[in-house]
Coordinates of C-alpha atoms and ligand atoms in Angstrom, one line a residue:
M1 CA 19.6 25.0 -28.1
T2 CA 16.0 24.9 -26.8
K3 CA 15.0 26.3 -23.5
N4 CA 12.4 24.3 -21.6
L5 CA 10.0 25.0 -18.8
I6 CA 9.4 21.7 -17.0
V7 CA 6.1 21.6 -15.0
I8 CA 6.0 19.1 -12.2
L9 CA 2.6 18.4 -10.6
G10 CA 2.0 17.5 -6.9
D11 CA 1.8 13.8 -7.6
Q12 CA 5.0 13.6 -9.7
L13 CA 7.5 14.1 -6.9
N14 CA 10.4 11.9 -8.2
L15 CA 13.7 12.8 -9.7
K16 CA 13.2 10.0 -12.2
I17 CA 10.0 11.5 -13.6
S18 CA 10.0 11.5 -17.4
S19 CA 9.8 15.3 -17.7
L20 CA 13.2 15.6 -15.9
K21 CA 15.0 13.1 -18.1
N22 CA 16.7 15.5 -20.5
F23 CA 16.9 18.5 -18.2
D24 CA 19.6 21.0 -19.2
P25 CA 20.8 22.8 -16.1
K26 CA 22.2 25.7 -18.2
E27 CA 18.9 26.5 -19.9
D28 CA 15.9 24.8 -18.3
N29 CA 13.6 25.9 -15.4
I30 CA 11.2 23.9 -13.3
L31 CA 7.8 25.1 -12.0
L32 CA 6.1 23.6 -9.0
C33 CA 3.0 25.5 -7.8
E34 CA 0.5 25.2 -5.0
V35 CA -2.8 26.3 -6.6
L36 CA -6.2 27.0 -4.9
E37 CA -8.1 25.5 -7.8
E38 CA -6.5 22.1 -7.2
A39 CA -6.8 22.3 -3.4
S40 CA -10.5 23.2 -3.5
Y41 CA -12.2 21.7 -6.6
V42 CA -13.3 19.2 -4.1
K43 CA -12.9 19.8 -0.4
H44 CA -9.9 17.4 0.2
H45 CA -9.2 16.2 3.7
K46 CA -7.0 18.7 5.4
K47 CA -4.3 16.0 6.0
K48 CA -4.2 15.3 2.3
I49 CA -3.5 18.9 1.4
V50 CA -0.8 19.1 4.2
F51 CA 0.8 15.9 2.8
I52 CA 0.8 17.1 -0.8
F53 CA 2.0 20.6 -0.1
S54 CA 4.7 19.6 2.4
A55 CA 6.0 16.8 0.0
M56 CA 6.0 19.4 -2.8
R57 CA 8.0 21.9 -0.8
H58 CA 10.5 19.2 0.3
F59 CA 10.8 18.1 -3.3
G60 CA 11.3 21.7 -4.5
D61 CA 14.2 21.9 -2.0
L62 CA 15.7 18.6 -3.1
L63 CA 15.6 19.8 -6.7
E64 CA 17.4 23.0 -5.8
Q65 CA 20.0 21.2 -3.8
S66 CA 20.5 18.8 -6.8
G67 CA 21.4 21.8 -9.0
F68 CA 18.1 22.4 -10.8
S69 CA 16.7 25.9 -11.3
V70 CA 13.3 25.9 -9.6
S71 CA 10.4 28.3 -9.4
Y72 CA 8.3 27.2 -6.4
I73 CA 5.0 29.1 -6.0
K74 CA 3.4 28.9 -2.5
L75 CA -0.3 29.1 -2.1
N76 CA 0.0 32.3 -0.1
D77 CA 2.3 34.0 -2.6
P78 CA 0.4 37.3 -3.4
A79 CA 1.0 36.9 -7.1
N80 CA -0.3 33.3 -7.2
T81 CA -3.2 33.2 -9.7
G82 CA -4.7 30.1 -8.2
S83 CA -4.7 27.8 -11.3
F84 CA -2.2 25.6 -13.1
F85 CA -2.8 27.6 -16.3
G86 CA -2.3 30.9 -14.6
E87 CA 1.0 29.8 -13.0
V88 CA 2.3 28.3 -16.2
E89 CA 1.5 31.5 -18.1
R90 CA 3.3 33.6 -15.5
A91 CA 6.4 31.3 -15.6
A92 CA 6.3 31.3 -19.4
N93 CA 6.3 35.1 -19.3
K94 CA 9.2 35.1 -16.9
Y95 CA 11.4 32.5 -18.6
S96 CA 10.3 32.7 -22.3
P97 CA 10.8 29.0 -22.9
D98 CA 10.8 27.5 -26.4
K99 CA 8.9 24.5 -25.0
I100 CA 6.9 23.4 -22.0
I101 CA 7.5 19.8 -20.9
I102 CA 5.2 17.9 -18.6
T103 CA 4.7 14.3 -17.7
E104 CA 1.1 13.4 -18.4
P105 CA -1.1 14.0 -15.3
G106 CA -2.9 11.3 -13.4
E107 CA -6.4 12.8 -14.0
Y108 CA -8.3 13.3 -17.2
R109 CA -9.6 16.7 -15.9
V110 CA -6.0 18.0 -15.7
L111 CA -5.0 16.5 -19.1
E112 CA -7.9 18.4 -20.8
D113 CA -6.6 21.6 -19.2
I114 CA -3.0 20.9 -20.3
R115 CA -4.1 20.2 -23.9
E116 CA -5.3 23.8 -24.1
W117 CA -2.0 25.4 -23.0
E118 CA -0.3 25.2 -26.4
S119 CA -3.0 27.2 -28.3
N120 CA -3.5 29.6 -25.4
L121 CA 0.2 30.3 -24.8
H122 CA 1.5 29.8 -28.4
I123 CA 4.3 27.7 -27.0
T124 CA 4.9 24.0 -27.9
V125 CA 3.7 21.8 -25.1
E126 CA 5.2 18.3 -24.9
I127 CA 3.2 15.8 -22.8
L128 CA 5.4 12.8 -21.9
A129 CA 4.2 9.3 -20.9
D130 CA 4.3 8.6 -17.1
D131 CA 6.8 5.7 -17.1
R132 CA 6.4 5.3 -13.3
F133 CA 3.7 2.8 -14.2
L134 CA 4.6 -0.6 -15.4
T135 CA 2.1 -0.7 -18.3
S136 CA 1.6 1.9 -21.0
H137 CA -1.8 3.0 -22.2
D138 CA -1.2 1.1 -25.5
E139 CA -0.2 -2.1 -23.8
F140 CA -3.4 -2.0 -21.7
S141 CA -5.7 -1.2 -24.6
N142 CA -4.1 -3.9 -26.7
W143 CA -4.7 -6.4 -23.9
A144 CA -8.3 -5.2 -23.6
A145 CA -9.1 -5.2 -27.3
G146 CA -11.5 -7.9 -28.3
R147 CA -11.8 -9.4 -24.8
K148 CA -15.2 -10.1 -23.6
E149 CA -14.2 -9.7 -20.0
L150 CA -11.4 -7.5 -18.6
R151 CA -10.4 -9.5 -15.5
M152 CA -7.5 -8.3 -13.3
E153 CA -6.2 -11.8 -12.8
Y154 CA -5.2 -12.4 -16.4
F155 CA -3.8 -9.0 -16.8
Y156 CA -1.7 -9.5 -13.6
R157 CA -0.1 -12.7 -15.0
I158 CA 1.1 -10.8 -18.0
V159 CA 2.7 -8.1 -15.9
R160 CA 4.3 -10.7 -13.7
K161 CA 5.9 -12.4 -16.6
K162 CA 6.9 -9.2 -18.3
Y163 CA 8.9 -8.1 -15.2
N164 CA 9.9 -11.6 -14.2
I165 CA 8.4 -11.2 -10.7
L166 CA 7.9 -14.3 -8.5
M167 CA 8.5 -16.5 -11.5
D168 CA 10.1 -19.9 -11.7
G169 CA 11.0 -20.0 -15.4
E170 CA 7.7 -19.8 -17.2
K171 CA 5.7 -20.9 -14.1
P172 CA 4.6 -18.9 -11.2
E173 CA 6.6 -19.3 -8.0
G174 CA 5.2 -22.1 -5.8
G175 CA 3.0 -23.4 -8.7
K176 CA 0.0 -21.0 -8.3
W177 CA -0.5 -17.5 -9.5
N178 CA -2.7 -16.4 -6.6
Y179 CA -2.7 -17.4 -3.0
D180 CA -5.9 -15.5 -1.9
N181 CA -7.6 -18.5 -0.6
E182 CA -5.0 -18.5 2.2
N183 CA -5.6 -14.9 2.9
R184 CA -9.0 -14.5 4.6
K185 CA -8.2 -14.9 8.3
P186 CA -10.1 -12.8 10.9
L187 CA -7.8 -11.4 13.6
K188 CA -8.7 -13.1 16.8
G189 CA -6.6 -13.5 19.9
N190 CA -3.6 -11.5 21.2
L191 CA -1.6 -11.0 18.1
V192 CA 0.8 -8.0 18.5
I193 CA 0.4 -5.4 15.8
P194 CA 3.7 -3.6 15.1
K195 CA 3.8 0.2 15.7
I196 CA 3.4 2.2 12.5
F197 CA 6.1 4.4 10.9
L198 CA 5.9 7.8 12.6
S199 CA 7.6 10.9 11.2
E200 CA 7.7 14.1 13.3
P201 CA 6.6 17.2 11.4
D202 CA 9.6 19.4 10.6
T203 CA 9.7 23.2 10.1
I204 CA 8.3 22.9 6.6
T205 CA 5.5 20.6 7.6
K206 CA 4.6 22.8 10.6
E207 CA 4.4 25.9 8.3
V208 CA 2.1 24.0 5.9
I209 CA 0.0 22.8 8.8
S210 CA -0.7 26.3 9.9
L211 CA -1.4 27.4 6.4
I212 CA -4.0 24.6 5.8
S213 CA -5.6 25.1 9.3
E214 CA -6.2 28.7 8.4
R215 CA -7.1 28.5 4.7
F216 CA -9.1 25.2 4.7
S217 CA -10.7 25.1 8.1
D218 CA -14.1 24.1 6.5
H219 CA -12.6 21.0 4.9
F220 CA -13.2 17.5 6.3
G221 CA -10.8 15.8 8.6
D222 CA -8.2 16.3 11.3
I223 CA -4.7 17.5 10.7
D224 CA -3.4 16.3 14.0
P225 CA -1.7 14.0 14.5
F226 CA 0.3 14.3 11.3
H227 CA 3.0 11.6 11.0
Y228 CA 3.2 10.7 7.4
A229 CA 6.4 10.7 5.5
V230 CA 6.9 13.8 3.3
T231 CA 10.2 13.0 1.6
R232 CA 11.5 10.1 -0.4
A233 CA 14.0 9.2 2.3
Q234 CA 11.2 9.0 4.9
A235 CA 8.9 7.0 2.6
L236 CA 11.7 4.5 2.0
Q237 CA 12.0 4.1 5.8
A238 CA 8.2 3.5 6.0
L239 CA 8.5 0.9 3.2
K240 CA 11.5 -0.8 5.0
K241 CA 9.5 -0.9 8.3
F242 CA 6.6 -2.5 6.5
V243 CA 8.7 -5.2 4.8
E244 CA 10.6 -6.0 8.0
E245 CA 7.7 -5.9 10.5
R246 CA 4.3 -6.3 8.8
L247 CA 4.7 -8.1 5.4
E248 CA 5.0 -11.5 7.0
K249 CA 1.4 -11.3 8.2
F250 CA 0.0 -9.1 5.4
G251 CA -1.6 -12.0 3.5
D252 CA -3.1 -13.7 6.5
Y253 CA -4.8 -10.6 7.9
Q254 CA -5.4 -8.6 4.7
D255 CA -9.2 -8.8 5.1
A256 CA -9.4 -8.5 8.9
M257 CA -10.9 -5.5 10.7
V258 CA -10.4 -4.7 14.4
Q259 CA -12.0 -1.9 16.4
G260 CA -9.3 0.7 17.4
E261 CA -6.7 -0.8 15.1
P262 CA -6.7 1.1 11.8
W263 CA -3.3 0.0 10.5
L264 CA -3.1 -3.7 11.1
F265 CA -0.6 -5.4 8.7
H266 CA -1.2 -3.2 5.7
S267 CA 1.7 -1.2 4.2
H268 CA 0.3 2.4 4.3
I269 CA 2.4 3.3 1.2
G270 CA -0.4 4.1 -1.3
L271 CA 0.0 7.8 -0.7
Y272 CA 3.8 7.6 -1.4
L273 CA 3.3 5.5 -4.5
N274 CA 0.6 7.9 -5.9
S275 CA 2.6 11.0 -5.2
G276 CA 5.9 9.7 -6.6
L277 CA 7.9 9.4 -3.4
L278 CA 8.1 5.7 -4.0
L279 CA 8.2 3.8 -7.3
P280 CA 6.1 0.6 -7.7
L281 CA 8.9 -1.7 -8.9
E282 CA 11.2 -0.9 -6.0
C283 CA 8.4 -1.8 -3.5
V284 CA 7.7 -5.0 -5.4
K285 CA 11.4 -6.0 -5.6
Y286 CA 11.9 -5.3 -1.9
A287 CA 9.0 -7.6 -1.0
Q288 CA 10.2 -10.3 -3.4
Q289 CA 13.7 -10.1 -1.8
A290 CA 12.1 -10.7 1.7
Y291 CA 10.5 -13.9 0.3
Q292 CA 13.8 -15.0 -1.3
Q293 CA 15.6 -14.5 1.9
G294 CA 13.0 -16.5 3.8
N295 CA 11.7 -13.5 5.8
A296 CA 8.1 -13.5 4.5
P297 CA 5.8 -16.3 3.2
L298 CA 4.6 -16.6 -0.4
N299 CA 0.9 -16.0 0.4
S300 CA 1.8 -12.6 1.9
V301 CA 4.4 -11.6 -0.7
E302 CA 2.3 -12.6 -3.7
G303 CA -0.7 -10.9 -2.2
F304 CA 1.1 -7.6 -1.7
I305 CA 2.8 -7.8 -5.1
R306 CA -0.5 -8.5 -6.8
Q307 CA -2.0 -5.3 -5.2
I308 CA 0.7 -3.2 -6.8
I309 CA 1.5 -4.8 -10.2
G310 CA -2.0 -6.3 -10.6
W311 CA -4.7 -4.1 -9.1
R312 CA -3.0 -0.8 -9.2
E313 CA -1.9 -1.1 -12.8
Y314 CA -5.2 -2.6 -13.9
I315 CA -7.3 0.1 -12.2
R316 CA -5.3 2.8 -14.0
G317 CA -5.6 0.9 -17.3
I318 CA -9.4 0.9 -16.9
Y319 CA -9.5 4.6 -16.0
W320 CA -7.7 5.7 -19.2
L321 CA -9.4 3.1 -21.4
K322 CA -12.9 4.2 -20.3
M323 CA -12.7 8.0 -19.6
P324 CA -14.4 10.3 -19.9
Q325 CA -17.7 8.2 -20.1
Y326 CA -16.7 6.2 -17.1
K327 CA -17.4 9.2 -14.8
R328 CA -21.0 9.2 -15.8
Q329 CA -21.8 5.5 -15.2
N330 CA -24.8 4.6 -13.1
F331 CA -25.8 1.1 -14.3
L332 CA -28.1 0.4 -11.3
G333 CA -29.7 3.9 -11.5
A334 CA -28.8 4.6 -7.8
E335 CA -30.0 8.0 -6.7
R336 CA -30.0 8.2 -2.9
K337 CA -28.2 11.1 -1.5
L338 CA -25.0 10.5 0.6
P339 CA -26.1 10.4 4.3
D340 CA -24.7 13.1 6.5
F341 CA -23.2 10.5 8.8
F342 CA -20.5 9.9 6.2
W343 CA -19.0 13.2 7.4
D344 CA -19.2 12.8 11.2
G345 CA -19.6 9.0 11.8
D346 CA -22.8 9.7 13.8
T347 CA -24.6 6.4 13.1
K348 CA -25.7 3.5 15.3
M349 CA -24.1 1.1 12.8
N350 CA -20.8 0.5 14.6
C351 CA -18.9 -0.8 11.6
L352 CA -19.6 2.4 9.6
K353 CA -19.0 4.6 12.7
Q354 CA -15.5 3.1 13.3
C355 CA -14.5 3.3 9.6
I356 CA -15.7 6.9 9.2
K357 CA -14.1 8.1 12.5
E358 CA -10.7 6.5 11.5
T359 CA -11.0 8.0 8.0
K360 CA -11.6 11.5 9.6
T361 CA -8.6 11.1 11.9
N362 CA -6.1 9.5 9.5
A363 CA -7.3 10.1 6.0
Y364 CA -6.8 6.4 5.8
A365 CA -8.9 3.2 6.0
H366 CA -7.7 -0.1 4.7
H367 CA -9.0 -1.9 1.7
I368 CA -11.6 -4.1 3.3
Q369 CA -13.0 -1.1 5.3
R370 CA -13.3 0.9 2.1
L371 CA -14.8 -2.1 0.2
M372 CA -16.9 -4.2 2.5
V373 CA -18.1 -1.7 5.1
L374 CA -18.3 1.7 3.5
G375 CA -18.5 0.5 -0.1
N376 CA -20.9 -2.4 0.7
F377 CA -23.3 0.1 2.5
S378 CA -23.1 2.6 -0.4
L379 CA -24.0 -0.2 -2.8
I380 CA -26.9 -1.8 -0.9
A381 CA -28.3 1.6 0.2
G382 CA -28.3 2.7 -3.5
L383 CA -26.2 5.8 -3.0
K384 CA -25.7 8.1 -6.0
P385 CA -22.3 7.3 -7.7
E386 CA -21.4 10.9 -8.2
E387 CA -21.7 11.7 -4.5
V388 CA -19.9 8.5 -3.4
N389 CA -17.1 9.2 -5.8
E390 CA -16.7 12.7 -4.5
W391 CA -16.6 11.5 -0.9
Y392 CA -13.9 8.9 -1.6
L393 CA -11.9 11.5 -3.5
I394 CA -12.1 13.9 -0.6
V395 CA -11.4 11.7 2.4
Y396 CA -8.4 9.5 1.5
I397 CA -4.9 10.8 1.4
D398 CA -4.0 8.4 -1.5
A399 CA -7.0 9.5 -3.6
F400 CA -6.5 10.7 -7.1
E401 CA -9.2 10.3 -9.6
W402 CA -7.4 7.7 -11.8
V403 CA -7.4 5.2 -8.9
E404 CA -10.4 6.4 -6.8
L405 CA -13.0 6.4 -9.7
P406 CA -12.6 2.8 -10.9
N407 CA -12.5 1.5 -7.4
V408 CA -15.7 3.3 -6.5
T409 CA -17.7 3.2 -9.7
G410 CA -16.5 -0.2 -10.8
M411 CA -15.5 -2.1 -7.7
I412 CA -17.9 -1.0 -5.0
L413 CA -21.0 0.4 -6.9
F414 CA -21.1 -1.9 -9.9
A415 CA -22.1 1.3 -11.7
D416 CA -20.1 0.3 -14.8
G417 CA -22.3 -2.8 -15.2
G418 CA -19.5 -5.2 -14.7
I419 CA -16.5 -3.9 -16.7
L420 CA -14.3 -4.1 -13.6
A421 CA -16.0 -6.5 -11.2
S422 CA -17.6 -9.8 -12.2
K423 CA -20.3 -9.3 -9.6
P424 CA -21.3 -6.7 -7.1
Y425 CA -19.5 -6.8 -3.8
A426 CA -22.7 -6.9 -1.7
A427 CA -22.7 -8.7 1.6
S428 CA -24.9 -9.1 4.7
G429 CA -23.8 -8.4 8.3
A430 CA -22.5 -12.0 8.6
Y431 CA -19.5 -11.1 6.5
I432 CA -18.6 -8.1 8.6
N433 CA -19.1 -10.1 11.7
R434 CA -16.8 -12.8 10.5
M435 CA -14.0 -10.5 9.5
S436 CA -14.2 -8.0 12.4
D437 CA -15.1 -7.4 16.0
Y438 CA -17.4 -4.4 15.2
C439 CA -20.7 -6.2 15.7
K440 CA -20.2 -6.9 19.4
N441 CA -20.2 -3.2 20.1
C442 CA -23.1 -2.4 17.9
D443 CA -26.7 -1.2 18.8
Y444 CA -27.9 -3.6 16.1
K445 CA -27.9 -7.3 16.4
V446 CA -26.0 -9.0 13.6
S447 CA -27.8 -12.3 14.3
K448 CA -31.2 -10.7 13.6
K449 CA -32.4 -10.6 10.1
N450 CA -35.5 -8.5 10.5
G451 CA -37.1 -6.0 12.9
E452 CA -36.2 -2.8 14.6
D453 CA -32.9 -4.0 16.1
A454 CA -31.8 -6.2 13.2
C455 CA -28.5 -5.4 11.5
P456 CA -29.5 -3.2 8.5
F457 CA -26.9 -4.9 6.3
N458 CA -29.0 -8.1 6.6
Y459 CA -32.2 -6.9 5.1
L460 CA -30.6 -4.2 2.8
Y461 CA -28.5 -7.0 1.2
W462 CA -31.6 -8.9 0.1
N463 CA -33.5 -5.8 -0.7
F464 CA -30.7 -4.8 -3.0
L465 CA -30.9 -8.1 -4.9
L466 CA -34.7 -7.8 -5.1
S467 CA -34.7 -4.2 -6.3
N468 CA -32.0 -4.8 -9.0
K469 CA -33.2 -8.3 -10.1
D470 CA -33.9 -7.2 -13.7
K471 CA -30.3 -6.0 -14.1
L472 CA -28.5 -8.6 -12.1
K473 CA -30.3 -11.9 -12.4
K474 CA -28.5 -12.9 -15.6
N475 CA -25.1 -12.6 -13.9
H476 CA -24.0 -16.2 -13.6
R477 CA -22.1 -15.5 -10.4
L478 CA -25.3 -14.5 -8.8
S479 CA -27.4 -17.4 -10.0
L480 CA -27.3 -19.4 -6.8
I481 CA -28.3 -16.3 -4.7
Y482 CA -31.2 -15.6 -7.1
K483 CA -32.3 -19.2 -6.8
S484 CA -32.4 -18.9 -3.0
L485 CA -34.4 -15.7 -3.4
E486 CA -36.9 -17.6 -5.5
R487 CA -37.3 -20.1 -2.7
M488 CA -37.9 -17.3 -0.1
D489 CA -41.5 -17.1 1.1
D490 CA -43.6 -14.0 0.6
A491 CA -43.8 -13.2 4.3
K492 CA -39.9 -13.1 4.5
I493 CA -39.8 -10.9 1.4
N494 CA -42.4 -8.5 2.8
S495 CA -40.3 -8.2 6.0
I496 CA -37.2 -7.4 4.1
Q497 CA -38.9 -4.8 2.0
S498 CA -40.8 -3.2 4.8
D499 CA -37.7 -3.0 7.0
S500 CA -35.8 -1.5 4.1
I501 CA -38.5 1.1 3.4
K502 CA -38.5 2.1 7.1
F503 CA -34.7 2.3 7.2
F504 CA -34.5 4.4 4.1
K505 CA -37.2 6.7 5.3
S506 CA -35.3 7.4 8.5
L507 CA -32.0 7.7 6.5
D508 CA -33.6 10.2 4.1
D509 CA -35.2 12.2 7.0
G510 CA -31.7 12.5 8.6
L511 CA -32.7 10.5 11.7
N512 CA -30.0 8.7 13.6
V513 CA -29.9 5.2 12.1
Ligands
FAD601 P1 -2.1 -2.2 1.1 O1 -3.2 -2.9 1.5 O2 -0.8 -2.3 1.9 O3 -1.8 -2.5 -0.4 C1 -0.5 -2.2 -1.1 C2 -0.7 -1.3 -2.2 O4 -1.4 -1.9 -3.3 C3 -1.5 0.0 -2.0 O5 -0.7 1.0 -1.4 C4 -1.9 0.4 -3.4 O6 -1.0 1.1 -4.0 C5 -2.1 -1.0 -4.1 N1 -3.5 -1.3 -4.1 C6 -4.2 -2.2 -3.4 N2 -5.4 -2.4 -3.8 C7 -5.6 -1.5 -4.8 C8 -6.7 -1.2 -5.6 N3 -7.9 -1.7 -5.5 N4 -6.5 -0.2 -6.5 C9 -5.3 0.4 -6.7 N5 -4.3 0.1 -6.0 C10 -4.4 -0.8 -5.0 N6 -6.3 3.2 -3.6 C11 -5.6 4.4 -3.8 O7 -4.4 4.4 -4.0 N7 -6.3 5.5 -3.9 C12 -7.6 5.6 -3.8 O8 -8.2 6.7 -3.9 C13 -8.3 4.4 -3.5 N8 -9.7 4.4 -3.4 C14 -10.3 3.2 -3.1 C15 -11.7 3.3 -3.0 C16 -12.4 2.1 -2.8 C17 -13.9 2.1 -2.7 C18 -11.7 0.9 -2.6 C19 -12.5 -0.4 -2.4 C20 -10.3 0.9 -2.7 C21 -9.6 2.0 -3.0 N9 -8.2 2.0 -3.1 C22 -7.6 3.2 -3.4 C23 -7.5 0.8 -3.1 C24 -6.9 0.4 -1.7 O9 -8.0 0.4 -0.7 C25 -5.9 1.3 -1.2 O10 -4.8 1.4 -2.2 C26 -5.2 0.8 0.1 O11 -6.2 0.7 1.1 C27 -4.1 1.8 0.5 O12 -3.6 1.4 1.7 P2 -2.2 0.6 1.9 O13 -1.2 1.5 1.2 O14 -2.0 0.3 3.3 O15 -2.5 -0.6 1.0
DLZ602 C1 -4.0 16.9 -4.8 C2 -3.3 18.2 -5.1 C3 -3.6 19.4 -4.4 C4 -4.5 19.4 -3.2 N1 -3.0 20.5 -4.7 C5 -2.1 20.6 -5.7 C6 -1.4 21.8 -6.0 O1 -1.7 22.8 -5.4 N2 -0.5 21.7 -7.0 C7 -0.2 20.6 -7.7 O2 0.7 20.6 -8.6 N3 -0.8 19.5 -7.4 C8 -1.7 19.4 -6.4 N4 -2.4 18.2 -6.1 C9 -2.1 17.1 -7.0 C10 -2.9 17.2 -8.3 O3 -4.3 17.1 -8.0 C11 -2.6 16.1 -9.3 O4 -1.3 16.4 -9.8 C12 -3.6 16.2 -10.4 O5 -4.8 15.6 -10.0 C13 -3.1 15.4 -11.6 O6 -3.1 14.1 -11.4
SF4_603 FE1 -22.3 -3.3 11.2 FE2 -24.5 -4.8 11.4 FE3 -22.3 -5.5 12.7 FE4 -23.7 -3.4 13.5 S1 -24.4 -5.5 13.5 S2 -21.5 -3.5 13.3 S3 -24.4 -2.6 11.5 S4 -22.6 -5.4 10.5

């Protein structure tokens, strides 16, 4: 009989994880460890560490209550070595296992570390596939092989067929695969936004909160208020509340932004999916059921399902297909340093101020805030991919490199040269004004294209296209825009360029822009 040490990482918190499948209660032991290296290799938002540690502690208790033998190492355990390897070595010395079993980690960095364990410890290490995802690495690379373009839309259709989701025989439910053209409504008027799921911190969470306040006081972000779910039972309640109260309008207002309303009709379940508290297929099936029972329309349900079985799976596929080179991509040669206001929201640009302040409080911003405000600015201001990636990895509670990196490098910065996105998501202030109410509270005027008080997004947008003309003009999705640039007179181009130079000078000098 072999004796196994099962190592469970902080984003693998599910009883169905592959490493637990053949657990032998008589022989095997489980290791969960809070390690300083993981909590500090980037200075994660304090709320993110509270969430992970509290969810890990609750999961450790659940495992014990379910009859598993668990070694749970807390951060402040005096014997804690501070690294995964150090803790696995200590556990191996304690239990003398024949084999170490682990489900593959979400991040390349950690996989490289785990690959060294076997030779360093002289114990067999078995790395199992992470079958919480709906597509294996092989399936994704087979799909990608030989394709000129890796577009999410075609991949998504395959996953939908494979799992028979929103299908009417061989055809998509309702006749169309994608209902996005119904999903771009700004939120105007007096629509009531449902209250979000709130979970009171229990004794475990309170203990973690004081640990993190003390040990990570120099990390970004607020701990209070902390109301995220930290157990699977609570995460299931959050999912239920979303499906019952928000899903109906998810599609319509997916792209809307409203000052003072961070949550809108989004699901806020990314952190639970990425840590293992929820599984993707159960979320998708629940949403599909709401459609079948007539409780939510197809545009919302298809939109939500596409985010999970389409975007989420596709993003992970790209990560594992393209790592480790993907991390070094900088197609546009962007080199500007991340402005300090990304940490305190101290900018006159109200859209950025609001998104950064909400990020600081909640460790959350919804997709369009991440993409079209923060991401759009990072792109058109030419911010350095390495620094933008680190910022996104730090500030969001759902951020793990496998999902953060392709979204930043590929989706917002076009730093991969178009592997992920068919064109850069660059936009002027008009887009932000159409989708939000930020502009009416801004020091800048969105209607002005040039000059001191013009919205910086307006001239930076054209300046971005001008500066990157050599690299972008062949992109067929930008041909109309480049044609209109060609028609622009010299005086207009000079104003765009001189406003941009002035703006960048102030930005680089740390002045309040
Ligand atoms: P909803 O809007 O309710 O969507 C439902 C679910 O769909 C999400 O929970 C998520 O699991 C999935 N999803 C939607 N869009 C994407 C996407 N582009 N990639 C992967 N999954 C997606 N998502 C993360 O989980 N972690 C990240 O670190 C992350 N970083 C991002 C960085 C940038 C620059 C951008 C543009 C997007 C990023 N996203 C990331 C994707 C998306 O913004 C978040 O998943 C979403 O905002 C989480 O909030 P929600 O749960 O309310 O999502
Ligand atoms: C994010 C995170 C943090 C902050 N701390 C820990 C930890 O102390 N122990 C742990 O097992 N996992 C932690 N995690 C989650 C890991 O970063 C995640 O498992 C790896 O990035 C692999 O995907
Ligand atoms: Fe943002 Fe420009 Fe609108 Fe101000 S005017 S909120 S900077 S888009």
